[in-house]
mmCIF file of C-alpha atoms and ligand atoms in Angstrom:
data_model
loop_
_atom_site.group_PDB
_atom_site.id
_atom_site.type_symbol
_atom_site.label_atom_id
_atom_site.label_comp_id
_atom_site.label_asym_id
_atom_site.label_seq_id
_atom_site.Cartn_x
_atom_site.Cartn_y
_atom_site.Cartn_z
ATOM 1 C CA MET L 264 56.225 48.850 104.517
ATOM 2 C CA PRO L 265 55.358 45.480 106.129
ATOM 3 C CA PRO L 266 57.070 42.343 104.872
ATOM 4 C CA LEU L 267 55.488 40.917 101.747
ATOM 5 C CA ASN L 268 56.279 37.301 100.977
ATOM 6 C CA VAL L 269 55.647 36.021 97.473
ATOM 7 C CA ILE L 270 52.887 33.434 97.181
ATOM 8 C CA LEU L 271 52.710 33.400 93.376
ATOM 9 C CA THR L 272 55.062 35.170 91.002
ATOM 10 C CA ALA L 273 53.847 37.254 88.087
ATOM 11 C CA GLY L 274 55.007 34.484 85.756
ATOM 12 C CA GLU L 275 53.086 31.808 87.618
ATOM 13 C CA ILE L 276 49.961 33.938 87.613
ATOM 14 C CA SER L 277 50.359 34.628 83.900
ATOM 15 C CA ALA L 278 50.550 30.905 83.146
ATOM 16 C CA GLY L 279 47.391 30.329 85.175
ATOM 17 C CA VAL L 280 45.544 33.137 83.421
ATOM 18 C CA GLN L 281 46.523 31.763 80.026
ATOM 19 C CA ARG L 282 45.253 28.317 81.023
ATOM 20 C CA LEU L 283 41.919 29.778 82.120
ATOM 21 C CA ALA L 284 41.637 31.814 78.917
ATOM 22 C CA ARG L 285 42.150 28.705 76.797
ATOM 23 C CA GLN L 286 39.425 26.831 78.687
ATOM 24 C CA ILE L 287 37.004 29.736 78.468
ATOM 25 C CA SER L 288 37.721 30.292 74.773
ATOM 26 C CA ASP L 289 36.985 26.620 74.068
ATOM 27 C CA ASP L 290 33.804 26.547 76.144
ATOM 28 C CA TYR L 291 32.272 29.856 75.011
ATOM 29 C CA ARG L 292 33.107 29.936 71.325
ATOM 30 C CA HIS L 293 30.200 31.445 69.342
ATOM 31 C CA LYS L 294 28.295 32.202 72.571
ATOM 32 C CA ASN L 295 29.275 35.880 72.878
ATOM 33 C CA PRO L 296 29.434 35.660 76.685
ATOM 34 C CA VAL L 297 29.330 38.547 79.114
ATOM 35 C CA LEU L 298 32.378 38.637 81.360
ATOM 36 C CA LEU L 299 31.096 40.331 84.489
ATOM 37 C CA GLY L 300 33.933 41.506 86.680
ATOM 38 C CA VAL L 301 33.471 42.228 90.377
ATOM 39 C CA LEU L 302 35.316 45.454 91.186
ATOM 40 C CA LYS L 303 37.657 46.568 92.274
ATOM 41 C CA GLY L 304 39.893 43.594 92.821
ATOM 42 C CA CYS L 305 39.222 41.991 89.437
ATOM 43 C CA PHE L 306 40.571 44.815 87.342
ATOM 44 C CA VAL L 307 44.033 43.379 86.748
ATOM 45 C CA PHE L 308 42.800 39.822 86.272
ATOM 46 C CA MET L 309 40.044 40.895 83.885
ATOM 47 C CA ALA L 310 42.480 42.856 81.754
ATOM 48 C CA ASP L 311 44.889 39.942 81.469
ATOM 49 C CA LEU L 312 42.165 37.331 81.010
ATOM 50 C CA ALA L 313 40.403 39.283 78.273
ATOM 51 C CA ARG L 314 43.636 39.822 76.355
ATOM 52 C CA ASN L 315 44.304 36.097 76.327
ATOM 53 C CA LEU L 316 40.909 35.094 74.946
ATOM 54 C CA ASP L 317 40.512 34.332 71.270
ATOM 55 C CA ILE L 318 36.716 34.678 71.173
ATOM 56 C CA PHE L 319 34.341 37.618 71.139
ATOM 57 C CA VAL L 320 33.160 38.667 74.604
ATOM 58 C CA GLU L 321 31.442 41.614 76.200
ATOM 59 C CA VAL L 322 33.057 43.036 79.314
ATOM 60 C CA GLU L 323 31.003 44.530 82.131
ATOM 61 C CA PHE L 324 31.667 45.312 85.770
ATOM 62 C CA VAL L 325 29.750 45.464 89.021
ATOM 63 C CA THR L 326 30.709 47.048 92.295
ATOM 64 C CA LEU L 327 29.712 45.580 95.614
ATOM 65 C CA SER L 328 30.757 46.481 99.088
ATOM 66 C CA SER L 329 31.798 44.003 101.715
ATOM 67 C CA TYR L 330 35.107 44.820 103.378
ATOM 68 C CA GLY L 331 35.275 48.022 105.310
ATOM 69 C CA ARG L 332 38.361 50.085 104.864
ATOM 70 C CA CYS L 333 41.340 48.521 106.675
ATOM 71 C CA ARG L 334 39.466 45.318 107.424
ATOM 72 C CA THR L 335 40.707 41.969 106.283
ATOM 73 C CA GLU L 336 37.583 39.878 106.204
ATOM 74 C CA THR L 337 34.053 40.241 105.058
ATOM 75 C CA SER L 338 31.288 40.847 107.516
ATOM 76 C CA GLY L 339 28.927 38.604 105.621
ATOM 77 C CA GLU L 340 26.806 41.631 104.848
ATOM 78 C CA VAL L 341 27.329 42.320 101.201
ATOM 79 C CA GLY L 342 25.952 45.549 99.836
ATOM 80 C CA CYS L 343 23.865 46.268 96.774
ATOM 81 C CA VAL L 344 24.935 45.339 93.304
ATOM 82 C CA LEU L 345 25.739 48.548 91.534
ATOM 83 C CA GLY L 346 26.334 49.342 87.947
ATOM 84 C CA ILE L 347 24.977 46.419 85.956
ATOM 85 C CA ARG L 348 24.180 48.229 82.746
ATOM 86 C CA ILE L 349 23.120 45.300 80.619
ATOM 87 C CA ASP L 350 20.196 42.938 80.582
ATOM 88 C CA VAL L 351 21.635 39.518 81.395
ATOM 89 C CA ARG L 352 18.434 37.697 80.505
ATOM 90 C CA ASP L 353 19.210 34.887 78.032
ATOM 91 C CA ARG L 354 22.900 35.809 78.011
ATOM 92 C CA HIS L 355 25.783 33.547 78.887
ATOM 93 C CA VAL L 356 27.264 35.220 81.947
ATOM 94 C CA LEU L 357 30.686 34.435 83.376
ATOM 95 C CA VAL L 358 31.362 36.153 86.692
ATOM 96 C CA VAL L 359 35.039 37.098 87.010
ATOM 97 C CA GLU L 360 36.368 37.332 90.577
ATOM 98 C CA ASP L 361 39.888 37.895 91.765
ATOM 99 C CA ILE L 362 39.448 35.933 94.997
ATOM 100 C CA VAL L 363 36.886 33.845 96.817
ATOM 101 C CA ASP L 364 37.329 34.133 100.556
ATOM 102 C CA THR L 365 34.210 33.570 102.658
ATOM 103 C CA GLY L 366 32.130 33.223 99.493
ATOM 104 C CA HIS L 367 29.558 35.807 100.596
ATOM 105 C CA THR L 368 30.286 38.194 97.735
ATOM 106 C CA LEU L 369 30.023 35.511 95.101
ATOM 107 C CA LYS L 370 26.878 33.999 96.578
ATOM 108 C CA PHE L 371 25.222 37.393 96.660
ATOM 109 C CA ILE L 372 25.976 38.164 93.047
ATOM 110 C CA LEU L 373 25.059 34.688 91.825
ATOM 111 C CA ASP L 374 21.686 34.906 93.549
ATOM 112 C CA TYR L 375 21.167 38.360 92.071
ATOM 113 C CA LEU L 376 21.998 37.217 88.568
ATOM 114 C CA GLN L 377 20.118 33.935 88.742
ATOM 115 C CA ASP L 378 16.923 35.867 89.415
ATOM 116 C CA ARG L 379 17.445 37.606 86.072
ATOM 117 C CA THR L 380 17.371 34.319 84.127
ATOM 118 C CA PRO L 381 20.633 34.265 82.186
ATOM 119 C CA ALA L 382 21.096 31.537 79.581
ATOM 120 C CA SER L 383 23.965 30.237 81.715
ATOM 121 C CA LEU L 384 25.786 31.456 84.777
ATOM 122 C CA LYS L 385 29.297 30.379 85.696
ATOM 123 C CA VAL L 386 32.200 31.613 87.757
ATOM 124 C CA CYS L 387 35.855 32.219 86.995
ATOM 125 C CA ALA L 388 37.960 32.973 90.075
ATOM 126 C CA LEU L 389 41.691 33.450 89.990
ATOM 127 C CA PHE L 390 42.342 32.690 93.664
ATOM 128 C CA ASP L 391 40.380 30.587 96.121
ATOM 129 C CA LYS L 392 40.854 30.185 99.852
ATOM 130 C CA PRO L 393 38.740 27.115 100.605
ATOM 131 C CA ALA L 394 39.732 27.118 104.277
ATOM 132 C CA ARG L 395 37.839 30.398 104.663
ATOM 133 C CA HIS L 396 34.554 29.532 102.978
ATOM 134 C CA HIS L 397 31.444 30.271 105.018
ATOM 135 C CA VAL L 398 29.053 29.426 102.220
ATOM 136 C CA GLU L 399 29.197 26.945 99.357
ATOM 137 C CA VAL L 400 29.864 28.576 96.010
ATOM 138 C CA PRO L 401 30.582 26.961 92.651
ATOM 139 C CA ILE L 402 33.829 27.870 90.909
ATOM 140 C CA ASP L 403 33.764 26.611 87.341
ATOM 141 C CA TYR L 404 37.147 28.018 86.312
ATOM 142 C CA LEU L 405 39.744 28.279 89.072
ATOM 143 C CA GLY L 406 43.248 29.637 88.762
ATOM 144 C CA PHE L 407 44.876 28.812 92.086
ATOM 145 C CA THR L 408 43.981 27.461 95.491
ATOM 146 C CA ILE L 409 45.888 29.489 98.068
ATOM 147 C CA PRO L 410 46.479 29.121 101.809
ATOM 148 C CA ASP L 411 44.593 30.991 104.485
ATOM 149 C CA VAL L 412 46.782 34.079 104.604
ATOM 150 C CA PHE L 413 45.894 37.675 103.800
ATOM 151 C CA VAL L 414 47.087 38.387 100.282
ATOM 152 C CA VAL L 415 47.796 41.536 98.307
ATOM 153 C CA GLY L 416 48.946 42.350 94.806
ATOM 154 C CA TYR L 417 47.612 41.584 91.331
ATOM 155 C CA GLY L 418 44.573 43.762 92.024
ATOM 156 C CA LEU L 419 44.116 42.860 95.689
ATOM 157 C CA ASP L 420 44.619 45.474 98.333
ATOM 158 C CA TYR L 421 45.123 46.248 101.941
ATOM 159 C CA ASP L 422 43.751 49.699 102.700
ATOM 160 C CA GLU L 423 43.741 50.407 98.945
ATOM 161 C CA LYS L 424 47.464 49.782 98.700
ATOM 162 C CA TYR L 425 49.433 47.106 96.812
ATOM 163 C CA ARG L 426 46.881 46.517 94.027
ATOM 164 C CA HIS L 427 49.506 47.483 91.458
ATOM 165 C CA LEU L 428 52.001 44.771 92.380
ATOM 166 C CA PRO L 429 52.340 42.188 89.591
ATOM 167 C CA SER L 430 52.789 39.180 91.899
ATOM 168 C CA LEU L 431 50.660 37.863 94.765
ATOM 169 C CA TYR L 432 52.052 38.329 98.259
ATOM 170 C CA ALA L 433 51.202 37.294 101.784
ATOM 171 C CA TYR L 434 50.712 40.499 103.739
ATOM 172 C CA GLU L 435 52.391 39.985 107.068
ATOM 173 C CA GLY L 436 51.759 43.341 108.617
ATOM 174 C CA ASP L 437 49.291 43.940 111.416
ATOM 175 C CA PRO L 438 45.965 44.717 109.776
HETATM 176 C C1 PRP Z 578 37.253 41.259 97.868
HETATM 177 C C2 PRP Z 578 37.496 40.460 96.614
HETATM 178 C C3 PRP Z 578 36.217 39.707 96.416
HETATM 179 C C4 PRP Z 578 35.663 39.574 97.829
HETATM 180 C C5 PRP Z 578 35.850 38.168 98.308
HETATM 181 O O1 PRP Z 578 36.632 42.438 97.488
HETATM 182 O O2 PRP Z 578 37.821 41.274 95.531
HETATM 183 O O3 PRP Z 578 35.310 40.417 95.598
HETATM 184 O O4 PRP Z 578 36.401 40.468 98.659
HETATM 185 O O5 PRP Z 578 35.510 38.058 99.664
HETATM 186 P P1 PRP Z 578 34.374 37.098 100.201
HETATM 187 O O6 PRP Z 578 34.472 35.782 99.452
HETATM 188 O O7 PRP Z 578 34.716 36.949 101.658
HETATM 189 O O8 PRP Z 578 33.055 37.768 99.999
HETATM 190 P P2 PRP Z 578 36.490 43.672 98.480
HETATM 191 O O9 PRP Z 578 35.132 43.641 99.084
HETATM 192 O O10 PRP Z 578 37.659 43.711 99.401
HETATM 193 O O11 PRP Z 578 36.523 44.903 97.512
HETATM 194 P P3 PRP Z 578 37.631 45.304 96.434
HETATM 195 O O12 PRP Z 578 37.569 44.254 95.346
HETATM 196 O O13 PRP Z 578 37.168 46.629 95.984
HETATM 197 O O14 PRP Z 578 38.984 45.335 97.099
#
């Protein structure tokens, strides 16, 4: 196993998730928002975020493809949105992302959703790597800004490994 150096501990992440949940609960009270998670990486974050909310929400997921297996950056060619099973028209939609890297994934999904005229459209991202952005994307609720290193854990993978780790680590292997 390559060396994994802790960037954020499970406790630090938990505190950040609780802070985000408080903000979202305050801002979306009585709005019955749709939390739209971008799979797969969001699955841990979504589960923790949802359990810290004290408002009613609907939870949905979409799957997109960007990274090829064993690759560590997006190509900029993001695949089709799959699996949106609800009509987002006139709904308050909050996109839930684990990480914003180049921004291509988020831009693609925001453009897709905006065309479907939601009542509002905002973004909650747990991790952001601003040094890597290729495109401008709004992040309305941000957990942590992180350095430009490849990270795994808390839902994020390398070659489908390490998603289960409760902390966030810099992956210092040779991808
Ligand atoms: C990762 C991550 C984000 C996206 C961010 O997903 O979960 O959705 O990349 O990268 P970008 O800002 O450069 O577009 P990935 O495509 O690796 O799929 P996964 O969530 O299934 O691991």
